[in-house]
GROMACS .gro file of C-alpha atoms in nm:
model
  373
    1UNK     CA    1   1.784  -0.591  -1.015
    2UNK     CA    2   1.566  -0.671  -1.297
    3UNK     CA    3   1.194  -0.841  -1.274
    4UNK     CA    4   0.939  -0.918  -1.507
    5UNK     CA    5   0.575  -0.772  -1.452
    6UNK     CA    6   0.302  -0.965  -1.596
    7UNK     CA    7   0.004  -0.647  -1.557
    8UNK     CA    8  -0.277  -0.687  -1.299
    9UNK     CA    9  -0.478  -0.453  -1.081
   10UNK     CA   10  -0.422  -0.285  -0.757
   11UNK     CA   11  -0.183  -0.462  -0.520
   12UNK     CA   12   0.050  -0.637  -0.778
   13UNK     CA   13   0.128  -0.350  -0.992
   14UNK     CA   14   0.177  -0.169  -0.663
   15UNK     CA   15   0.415  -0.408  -0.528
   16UNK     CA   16   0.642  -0.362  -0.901
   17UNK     CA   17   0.584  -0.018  -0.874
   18UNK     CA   18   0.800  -0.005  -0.546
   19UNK     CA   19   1.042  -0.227  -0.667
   20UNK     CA   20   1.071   0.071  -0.937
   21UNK     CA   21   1.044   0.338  -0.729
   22UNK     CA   22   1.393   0.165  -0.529
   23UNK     CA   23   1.576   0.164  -0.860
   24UNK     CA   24   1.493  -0.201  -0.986
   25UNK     CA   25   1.465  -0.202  -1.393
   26UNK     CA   26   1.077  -0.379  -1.432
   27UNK     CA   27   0.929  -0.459  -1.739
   28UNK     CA   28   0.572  -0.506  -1.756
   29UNK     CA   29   0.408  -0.777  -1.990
   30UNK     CA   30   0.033  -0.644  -2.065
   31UNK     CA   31  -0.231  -0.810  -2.301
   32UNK     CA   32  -0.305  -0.657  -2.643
   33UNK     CA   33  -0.659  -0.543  -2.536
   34UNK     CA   34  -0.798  -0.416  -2.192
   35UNK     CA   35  -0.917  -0.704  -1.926
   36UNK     CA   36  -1.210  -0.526  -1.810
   37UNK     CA   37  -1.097  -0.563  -1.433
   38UNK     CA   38  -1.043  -0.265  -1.194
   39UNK     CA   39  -1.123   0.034  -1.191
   40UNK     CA   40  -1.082   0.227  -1.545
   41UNK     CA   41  -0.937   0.566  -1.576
   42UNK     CA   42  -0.676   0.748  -1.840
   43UNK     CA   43  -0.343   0.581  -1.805
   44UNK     CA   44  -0.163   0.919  -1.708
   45UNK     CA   45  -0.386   0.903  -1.404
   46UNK     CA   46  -0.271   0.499  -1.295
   47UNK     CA   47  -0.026   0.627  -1.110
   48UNK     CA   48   0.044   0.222  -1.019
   49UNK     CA   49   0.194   0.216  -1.336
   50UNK     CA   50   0.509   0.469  -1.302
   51UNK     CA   51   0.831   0.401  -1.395
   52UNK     CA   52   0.820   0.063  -1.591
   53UNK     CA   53   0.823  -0.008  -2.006
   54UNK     CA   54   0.498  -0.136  -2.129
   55UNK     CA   55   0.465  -0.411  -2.434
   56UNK     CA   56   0.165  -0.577  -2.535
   57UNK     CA   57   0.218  -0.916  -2.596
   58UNK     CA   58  -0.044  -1.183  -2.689
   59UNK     CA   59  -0.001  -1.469  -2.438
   60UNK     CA   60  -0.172  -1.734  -2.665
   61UNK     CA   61   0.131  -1.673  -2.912
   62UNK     CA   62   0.390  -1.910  -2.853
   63UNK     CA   63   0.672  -1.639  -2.990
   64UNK     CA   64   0.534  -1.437  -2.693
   65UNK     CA   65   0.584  -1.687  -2.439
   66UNK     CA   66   0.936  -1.764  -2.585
   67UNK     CA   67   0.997  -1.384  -2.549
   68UNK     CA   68   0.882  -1.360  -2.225
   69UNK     CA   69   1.105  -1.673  -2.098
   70UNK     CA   70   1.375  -1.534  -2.261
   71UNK     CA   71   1.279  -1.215  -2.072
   72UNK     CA   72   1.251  -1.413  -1.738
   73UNK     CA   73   1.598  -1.614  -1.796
   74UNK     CA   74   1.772  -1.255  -1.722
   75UNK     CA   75   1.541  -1.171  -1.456
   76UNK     CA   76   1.644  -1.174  -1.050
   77UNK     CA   77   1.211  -1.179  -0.991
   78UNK     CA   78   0.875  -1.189  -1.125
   79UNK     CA   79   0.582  -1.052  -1.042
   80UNK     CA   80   0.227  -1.178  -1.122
   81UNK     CA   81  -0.112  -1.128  -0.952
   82UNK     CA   82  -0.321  -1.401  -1.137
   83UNK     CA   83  -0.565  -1.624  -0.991
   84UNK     CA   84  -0.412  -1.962  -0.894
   85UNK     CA   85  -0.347  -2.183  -1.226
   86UNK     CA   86  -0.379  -1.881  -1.552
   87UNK     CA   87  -0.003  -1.883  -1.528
   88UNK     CA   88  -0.002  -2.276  -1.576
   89UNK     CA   89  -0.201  -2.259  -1.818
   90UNK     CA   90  -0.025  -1.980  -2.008
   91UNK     CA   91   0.312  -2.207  -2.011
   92UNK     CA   92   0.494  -1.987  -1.768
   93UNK     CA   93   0.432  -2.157  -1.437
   94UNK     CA   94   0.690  -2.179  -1.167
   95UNK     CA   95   0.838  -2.527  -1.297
   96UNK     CA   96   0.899  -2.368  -1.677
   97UNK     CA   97   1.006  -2.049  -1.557
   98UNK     CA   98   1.227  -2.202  -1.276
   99UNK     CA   99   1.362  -2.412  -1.550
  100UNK     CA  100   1.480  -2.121  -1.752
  101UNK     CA  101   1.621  -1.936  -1.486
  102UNK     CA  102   1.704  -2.130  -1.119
  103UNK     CA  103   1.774  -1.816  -0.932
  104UNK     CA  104   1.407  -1.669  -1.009
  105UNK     CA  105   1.202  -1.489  -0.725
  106UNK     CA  106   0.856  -1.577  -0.875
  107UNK     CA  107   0.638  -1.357  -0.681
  108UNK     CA  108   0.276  -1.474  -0.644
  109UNK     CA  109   0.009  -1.210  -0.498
  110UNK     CA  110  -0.374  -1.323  -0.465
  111UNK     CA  111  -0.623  -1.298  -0.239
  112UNK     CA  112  -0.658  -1.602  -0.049
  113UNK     CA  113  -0.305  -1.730  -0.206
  114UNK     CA  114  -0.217  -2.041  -0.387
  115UNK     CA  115  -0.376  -2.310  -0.193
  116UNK     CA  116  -0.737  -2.346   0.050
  117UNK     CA  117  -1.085  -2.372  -0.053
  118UNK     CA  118  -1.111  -2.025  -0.144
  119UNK     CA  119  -0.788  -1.999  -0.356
  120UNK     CA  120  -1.009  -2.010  -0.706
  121UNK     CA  121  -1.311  -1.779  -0.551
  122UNK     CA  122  -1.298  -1.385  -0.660
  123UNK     CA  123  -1.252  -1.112  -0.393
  124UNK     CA  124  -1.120  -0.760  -0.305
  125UNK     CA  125  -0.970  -0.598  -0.033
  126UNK     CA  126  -1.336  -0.539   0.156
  127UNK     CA  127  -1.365  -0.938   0.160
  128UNK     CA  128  -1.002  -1.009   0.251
  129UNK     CA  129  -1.036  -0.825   0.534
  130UNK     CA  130  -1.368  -0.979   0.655
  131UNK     CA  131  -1.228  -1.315   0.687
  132UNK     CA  132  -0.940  -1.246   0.906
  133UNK     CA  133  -1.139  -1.050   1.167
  134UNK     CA  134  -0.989  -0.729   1.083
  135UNK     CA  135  -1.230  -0.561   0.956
  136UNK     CA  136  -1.469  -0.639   1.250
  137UNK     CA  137  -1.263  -0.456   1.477
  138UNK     CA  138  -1.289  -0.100   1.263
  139UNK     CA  139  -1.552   0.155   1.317
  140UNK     CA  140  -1.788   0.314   1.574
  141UNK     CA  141  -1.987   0.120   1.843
  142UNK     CA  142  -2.346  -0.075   1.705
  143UNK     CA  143  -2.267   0.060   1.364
  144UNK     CA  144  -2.145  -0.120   1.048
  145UNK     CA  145  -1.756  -0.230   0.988
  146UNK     CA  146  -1.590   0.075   0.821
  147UNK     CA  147  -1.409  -0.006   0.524
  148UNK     CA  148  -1.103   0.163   0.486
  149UNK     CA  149  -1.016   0.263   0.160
  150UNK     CA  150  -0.853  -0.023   0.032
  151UNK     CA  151  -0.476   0.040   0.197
  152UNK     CA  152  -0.500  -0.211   0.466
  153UNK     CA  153  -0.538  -0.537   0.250
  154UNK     CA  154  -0.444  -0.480  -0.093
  155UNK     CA  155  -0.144  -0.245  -0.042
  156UNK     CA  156  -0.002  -0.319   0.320
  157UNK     CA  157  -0.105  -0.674   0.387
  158UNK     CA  158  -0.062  -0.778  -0.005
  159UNK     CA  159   0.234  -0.523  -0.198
  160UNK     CA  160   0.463  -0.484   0.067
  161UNK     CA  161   0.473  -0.826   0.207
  162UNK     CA  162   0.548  -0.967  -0.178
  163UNK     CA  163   0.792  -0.695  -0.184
  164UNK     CA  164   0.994  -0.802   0.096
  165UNK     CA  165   0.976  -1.192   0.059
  166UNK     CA  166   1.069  -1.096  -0.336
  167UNK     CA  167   1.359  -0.921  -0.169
  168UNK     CA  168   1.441  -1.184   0.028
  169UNK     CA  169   1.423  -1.504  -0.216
  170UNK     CA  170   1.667  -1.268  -0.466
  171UNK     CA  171   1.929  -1.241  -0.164
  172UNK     CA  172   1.861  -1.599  -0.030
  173UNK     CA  173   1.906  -1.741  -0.467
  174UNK     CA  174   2.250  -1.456  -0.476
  175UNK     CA  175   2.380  -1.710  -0.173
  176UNK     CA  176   2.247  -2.040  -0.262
  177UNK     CA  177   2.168  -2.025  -0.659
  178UNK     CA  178   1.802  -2.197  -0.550
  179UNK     CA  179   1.531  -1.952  -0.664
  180UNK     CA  180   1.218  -2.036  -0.505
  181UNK     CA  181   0.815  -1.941  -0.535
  182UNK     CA  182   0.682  -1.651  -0.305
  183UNK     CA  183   0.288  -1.704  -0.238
  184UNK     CA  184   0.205  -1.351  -0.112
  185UNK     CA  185  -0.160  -1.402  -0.015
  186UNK     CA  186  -0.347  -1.066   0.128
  187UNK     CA  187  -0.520  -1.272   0.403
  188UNK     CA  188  -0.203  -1.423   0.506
  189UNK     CA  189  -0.078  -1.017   0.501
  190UNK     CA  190  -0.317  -0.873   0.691
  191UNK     CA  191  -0.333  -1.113   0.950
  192UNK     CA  192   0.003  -1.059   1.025
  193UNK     CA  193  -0.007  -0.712   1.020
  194UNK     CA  194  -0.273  -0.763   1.314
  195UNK     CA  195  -0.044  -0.959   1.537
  196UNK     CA  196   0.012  -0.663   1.748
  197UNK     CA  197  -0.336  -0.611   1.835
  198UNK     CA  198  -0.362  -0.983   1.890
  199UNK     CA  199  -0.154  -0.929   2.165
  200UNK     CA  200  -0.362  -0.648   2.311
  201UNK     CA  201  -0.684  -0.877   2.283
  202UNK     CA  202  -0.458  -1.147   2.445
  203UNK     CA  203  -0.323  -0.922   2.739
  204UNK     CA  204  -0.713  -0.768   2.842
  205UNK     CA  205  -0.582  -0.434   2.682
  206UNK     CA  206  -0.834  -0.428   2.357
  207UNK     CA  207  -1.157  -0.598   2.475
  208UNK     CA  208  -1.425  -0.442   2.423
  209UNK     CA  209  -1.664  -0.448   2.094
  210UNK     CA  210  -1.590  -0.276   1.772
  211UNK     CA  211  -1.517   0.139   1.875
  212UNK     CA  212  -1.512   0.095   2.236
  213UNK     CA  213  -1.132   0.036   2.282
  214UNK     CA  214  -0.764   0.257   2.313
  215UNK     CA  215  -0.717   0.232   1.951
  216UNK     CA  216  -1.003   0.224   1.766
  217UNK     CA  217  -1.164   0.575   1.828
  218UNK     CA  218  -1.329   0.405   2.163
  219UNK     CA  219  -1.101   0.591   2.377
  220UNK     CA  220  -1.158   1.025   2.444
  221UNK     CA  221  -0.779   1.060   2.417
  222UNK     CA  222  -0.720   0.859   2.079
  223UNK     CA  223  -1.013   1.008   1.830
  224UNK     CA  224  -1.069   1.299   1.595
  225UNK     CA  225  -1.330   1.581   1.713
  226UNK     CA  226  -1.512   1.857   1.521
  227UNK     CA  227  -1.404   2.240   1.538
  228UNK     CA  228  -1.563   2.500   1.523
  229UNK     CA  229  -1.489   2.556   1.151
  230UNK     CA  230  -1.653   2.207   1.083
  231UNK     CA  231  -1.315   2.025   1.053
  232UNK     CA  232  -1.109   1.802   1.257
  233UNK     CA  233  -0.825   1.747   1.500
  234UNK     CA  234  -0.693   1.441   1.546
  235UNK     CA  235  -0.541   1.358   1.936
  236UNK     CA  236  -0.367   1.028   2.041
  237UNK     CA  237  -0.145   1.117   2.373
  238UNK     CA  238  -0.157   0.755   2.467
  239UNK     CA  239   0.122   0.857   2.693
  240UNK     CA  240   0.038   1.041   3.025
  241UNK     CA  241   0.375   1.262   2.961
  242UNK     CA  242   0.202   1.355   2.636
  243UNK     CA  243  -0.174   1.354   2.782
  244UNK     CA  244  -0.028   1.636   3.008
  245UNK     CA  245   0.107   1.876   2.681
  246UNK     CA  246  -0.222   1.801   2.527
  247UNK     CA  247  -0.441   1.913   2.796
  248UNK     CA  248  -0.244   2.211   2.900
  249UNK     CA  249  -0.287   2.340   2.532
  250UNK     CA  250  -0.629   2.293   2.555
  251UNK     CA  251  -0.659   2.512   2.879
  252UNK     CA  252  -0.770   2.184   3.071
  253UNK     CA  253  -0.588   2.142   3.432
  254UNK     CA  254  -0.376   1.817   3.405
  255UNK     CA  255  -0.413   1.750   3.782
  256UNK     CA  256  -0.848   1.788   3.744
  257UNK     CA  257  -0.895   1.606   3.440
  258UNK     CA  258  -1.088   1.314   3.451
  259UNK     CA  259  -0.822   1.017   3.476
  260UNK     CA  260  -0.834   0.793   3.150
  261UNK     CA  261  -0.665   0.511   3.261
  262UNK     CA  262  -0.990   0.429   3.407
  263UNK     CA  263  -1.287   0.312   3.132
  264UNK     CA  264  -1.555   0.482   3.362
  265UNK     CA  265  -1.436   0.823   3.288
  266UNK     CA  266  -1.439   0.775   2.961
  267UNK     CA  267  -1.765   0.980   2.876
  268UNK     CA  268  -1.629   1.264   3.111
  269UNK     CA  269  -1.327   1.286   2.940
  270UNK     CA  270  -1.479   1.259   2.587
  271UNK     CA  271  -1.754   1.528   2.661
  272UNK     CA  272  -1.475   1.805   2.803
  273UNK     CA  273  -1.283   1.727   2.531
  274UNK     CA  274  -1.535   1.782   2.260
  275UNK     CA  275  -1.652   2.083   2.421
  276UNK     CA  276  -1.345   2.248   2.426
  277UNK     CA  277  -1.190   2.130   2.114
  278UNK     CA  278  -1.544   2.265   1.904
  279UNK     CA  279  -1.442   2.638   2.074
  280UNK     CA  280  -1.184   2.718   1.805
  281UNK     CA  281  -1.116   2.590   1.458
  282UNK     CA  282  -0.875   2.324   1.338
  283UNK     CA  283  -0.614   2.619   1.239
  284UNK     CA  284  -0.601   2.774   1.526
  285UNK     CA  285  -0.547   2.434   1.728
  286UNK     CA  286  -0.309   2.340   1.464
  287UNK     CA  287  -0.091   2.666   1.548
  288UNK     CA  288  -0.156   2.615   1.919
  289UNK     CA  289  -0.018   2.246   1.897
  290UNK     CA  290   0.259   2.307   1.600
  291UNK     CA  291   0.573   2.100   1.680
  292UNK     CA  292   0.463   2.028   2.027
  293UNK     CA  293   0.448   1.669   2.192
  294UNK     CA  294   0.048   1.650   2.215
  295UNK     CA  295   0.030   1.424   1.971
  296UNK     CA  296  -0.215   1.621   1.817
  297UNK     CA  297  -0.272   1.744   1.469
  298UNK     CA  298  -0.496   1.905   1.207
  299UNK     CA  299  -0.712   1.659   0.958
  300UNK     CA  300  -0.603   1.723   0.653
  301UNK     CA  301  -0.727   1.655   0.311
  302UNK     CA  302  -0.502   1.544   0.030
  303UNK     CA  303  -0.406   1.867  -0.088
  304UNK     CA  304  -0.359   2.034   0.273
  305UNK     CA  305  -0.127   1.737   0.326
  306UNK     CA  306   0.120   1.801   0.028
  307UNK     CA  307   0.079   2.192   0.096
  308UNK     CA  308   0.198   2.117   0.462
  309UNK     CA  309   0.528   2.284   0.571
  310UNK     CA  310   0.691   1.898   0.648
  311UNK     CA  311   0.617   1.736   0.342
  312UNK     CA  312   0.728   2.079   0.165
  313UNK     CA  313   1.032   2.005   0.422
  314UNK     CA  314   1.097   1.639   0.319
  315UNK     CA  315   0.994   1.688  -0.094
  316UNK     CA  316   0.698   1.398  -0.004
  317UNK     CA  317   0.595   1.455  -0.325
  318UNK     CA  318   0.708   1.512  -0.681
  319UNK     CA  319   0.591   1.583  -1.030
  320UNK     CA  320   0.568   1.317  -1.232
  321UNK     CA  321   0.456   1.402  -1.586
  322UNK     CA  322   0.265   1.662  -1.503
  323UNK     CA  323   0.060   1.542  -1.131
  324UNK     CA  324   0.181   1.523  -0.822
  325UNK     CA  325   0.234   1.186  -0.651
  326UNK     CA  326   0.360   1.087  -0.364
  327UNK     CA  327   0.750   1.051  -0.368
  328UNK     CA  328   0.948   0.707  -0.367
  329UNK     CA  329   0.992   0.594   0.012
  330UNK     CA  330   1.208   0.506   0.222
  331UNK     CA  331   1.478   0.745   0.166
  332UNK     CA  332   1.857   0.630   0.080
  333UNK     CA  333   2.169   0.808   0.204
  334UNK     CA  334   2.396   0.685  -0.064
  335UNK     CA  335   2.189   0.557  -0.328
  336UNK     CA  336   1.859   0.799  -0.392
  337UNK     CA  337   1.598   0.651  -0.663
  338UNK     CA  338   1.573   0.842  -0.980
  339UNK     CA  339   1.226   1.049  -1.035
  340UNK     CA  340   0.975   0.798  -1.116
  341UNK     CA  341   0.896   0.785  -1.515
  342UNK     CA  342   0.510   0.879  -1.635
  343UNK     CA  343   0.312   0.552  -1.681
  344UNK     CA  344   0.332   0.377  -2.008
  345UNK     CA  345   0.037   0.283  -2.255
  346UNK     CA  346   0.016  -0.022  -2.342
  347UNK     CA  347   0.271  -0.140  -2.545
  348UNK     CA  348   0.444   0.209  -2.561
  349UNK     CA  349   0.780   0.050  -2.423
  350UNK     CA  350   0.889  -0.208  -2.687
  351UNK     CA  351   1.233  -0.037  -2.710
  352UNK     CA  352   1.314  -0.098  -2.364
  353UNK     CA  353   1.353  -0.482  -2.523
  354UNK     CA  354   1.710  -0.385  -2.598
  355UNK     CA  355   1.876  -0.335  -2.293
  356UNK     CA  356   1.674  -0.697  -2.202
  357UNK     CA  357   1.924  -0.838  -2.548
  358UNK     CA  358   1.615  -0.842  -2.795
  359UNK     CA  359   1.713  -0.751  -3.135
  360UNK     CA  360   1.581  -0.521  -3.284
  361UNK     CA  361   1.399  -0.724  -3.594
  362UNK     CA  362   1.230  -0.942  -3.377
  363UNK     CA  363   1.103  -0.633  -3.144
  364UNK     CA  364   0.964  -0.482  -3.492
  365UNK     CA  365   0.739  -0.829  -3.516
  366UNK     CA  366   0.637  -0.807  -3.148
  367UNK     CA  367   0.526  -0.423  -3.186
  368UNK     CA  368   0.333  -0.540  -3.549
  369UNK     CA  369   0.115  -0.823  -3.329
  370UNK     CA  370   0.059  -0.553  -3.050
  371UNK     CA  371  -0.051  -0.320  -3.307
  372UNK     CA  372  -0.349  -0.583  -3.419
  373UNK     CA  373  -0.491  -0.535  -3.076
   0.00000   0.00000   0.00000
C-alpha cells in the first residue's frame, strides 16, 4: 500500500507511523519551515516520524500541489491531521483529491472531527477527554481527574481508529472502486473505546464516584501498593480462582480473608493488603509471583520494562538508529515488517520521489524551493 502523509503532531503522524511500521510505503509532505506546534525536540528523538521519506514542499506553490496530486493519484490513502477546512483551502480537499484518484482513503484525524460546534476550536488530548466523560472517571476519590499521559485520546481513541477505518475504506475502494472520506475524530474514539465501561455503569457494576469502583484503583484487589523498597506492585485478580493464587503468595489464608465481593470489606481488605505487601520489596514479590496466575506484577519504569526477561523474550524493542523504541506490533507469521528506518529531516527524502514516477529534473527543482526554507 502506498499513502501520502501531509506532517502534523502527535496522533496523525502516529497513525502513518503504524501504517509504516506494517510495511505500507508513506511519504510525508512537510512545510519548508517549522509550524511551531507540539512539542519540539531533535528529530532523531520524534520517534513518530520512523520509517517514512521526508520532502519539504511549499503548499502555496501551485507546482507543489500539482506534485502532491500527482503523488495522491498513485496513492491507496492519505493521511492528514489539519483543522477542518486548511486542506480546502490548500486545493487538496476531498473533492480534488477524490477527483484525481476515486479509490482514495482520505483519512481525516482532529479533535472534535469534521463537523459540530467545536470542529474549528483548538484542543489536546486533556480536553478531548473531558468532554466525553472519560476523564471524570480516572483518579483517586475527592481528588482531581488524573490525566493520563496522553495515550488514551490522541493515540488509542484518535491513531488507531483512523488506522483501521483507513484500512477498511482501501479494502471496501479494492471491491467497489468508490474511495470515500474517513473523519477520525478523537472524541468520537474515545467514546467508543469506553463502551465497555458504559455497560458496567449500565449493569450497577461501576457506580460509584471517581476511585471508588473495580477498575479504577477503588477496589483492594485491583490497585498498586508501596513496598518496602519504596516501589510498587501492581494486583488485579478480579477472578476469585486468581484472588486465591494471589493471597496464598502473600501468606494470607484464602478461606479468612475478608470477602471482596462485598463493598463493605473493602477497607479490611485494602488495609491487610497494604500491610503485607509493604513487608518485602517489589523484587522479592516479583520473584514470589513470577509466571504465576496472581495477576500480579512489579511496576516498572521504562527501562526495567525493556530489560524484562519477556520483552527480551518477544524482541519488544529494537534499535533504530541508534535508541531503542518499541518494536512494530502486532506480529505477522508470514509477512514480518522490516526494521523501522531513523526519522527523516525535513526534506531529507526527495529521492524517494522516484519510486512515486517523479523524474528526476523536476525533483532537483522541488529540493532547490525546499532549500529556500
Amino acid at each position: 500500500m502506498k499513502f501520502v502523509e501531509f506532517v502534523g503532531i502527535g496522533p496523525g503522524p502516529f497513525a502513518a507511523m503504524l501504517l509504516s511500521d506494517l510495511g505500507a510505503e508513506v511519504i510525508r509532505i512537510d512545510r519548508i519551515s517549522a509550524s511551531g506546534n507540539g512539542i519540539a525536540r531533535p528529530v532523531e528523538f520524534d520517534f513518530a516520524a520512523r520509517g517514512r521519506s521526508n520532502i519539504a514542499l511549499d503548499l502555496k506553490d501551485p507546482a507543489a500541489i500539482e506534485l502532491v496530486l500527482d503523488l495522491i493519484a498513485q496513492a491507496d490513502g492519505l493521511v492528514e491531521g489539519f483543522r477542518p477546512g486548511v486542506m480546502e483551502r490548500l486545493g487538496l480537499g476531498p473533492d480534488v483529491c477524490l477527483e484525481r484518484n476515486p479509490a482514495l482513503a482520505y483519512g481525516r484525524l482532529t479533535g472534535w472531527g469534521q463537523t459540530g460546534p467545536l470542529a474549528m476550536t483548538a484542543g489536546h488530548d486533556l480536553t478531548y477527554l473531558a468532554l466525553t466523560g472519560v476523564l471524570n472517571a480516572i483518579g483517586r476519590p475527592g481528588q482531581a481527574p488524573v490525566a493520563p499521559i496522553n495515550l488514551v485520546g490522541d493515540f488509542a481513541g484518535g491513531s488507531l481508529f483512523l488506522v483501521i477505518g483507513l484500512l477498511a475504506a482501501v479494502h471496501s475502494a479494492r471491491l467497489s472502486g468508490q474511495g470515500q472520506v474517513v473523519d477520525s475524530a478523537i472524541v468520537d474514539g474515545v467514546n467508543l473505546l469506553a463502551l465497555p465501561l458504559a455497560g458496567l455503569i449500565g449493569a450497577g457494576i461501576h457506580d460509584g464516584a471517581r476511585g471508588e469502583n473495580l477498575l479504577d484503583g477503588g477496589a483492594p484487589h485491583y490497585d498498586s501498593y508501596i513496598c518496602a523498597d519504596g516501589r510498587y506492585l501492581a494486583i488485579a485478580p478480579i477472578e476469585g480462582k486468581f484472588r486465591r493464587e494471589l493471597l496464598t503468595g502473600l501468606g494470607f489464608d484464602p478461606d479468612g480473608f475478608p470477602d471482596v465481593g462485598d463493598k463493605r470489606n473493602w477497607p479490611e481488605a485494602r488495609r491487610l493488603l497494604a500491610a503485607r505487601i509493604a513487608e518485602r520489596s517489589r523484587d522479592d514479590w516479583a520473584v514470589v509471583f513470577a509466571e504465576s496466575d496472581a495477576c500480579a506484577a512489579p511496576v516498572l519504569d521504562f527501562d526495567e520494562a525493556a530489560a524484562h526477561s519477556h520483552a527480551q523474550a518477544r524482541a519488544a524493542y529494537v534499535d533504530v538508529g541508534g535508541h531503542r523504541q518499541p518494536a512494530p506490533a502486532p506480529r505477522f507469521s508470514h509477512t514480518p515488517p522490516d526494521l523501522p528506518t531513523p526519522p527523516q529531516a525535513r526534506g531529507a527524502g526527495y529521492d524517494a520521489l522516484s519510486s512515486w514516477g517523479i523524474s528526476r529534473a523536476r525533483i532537483s527543482q522541488l529540493q532547490a524551493v525546499g532549500a529556500k526554507g
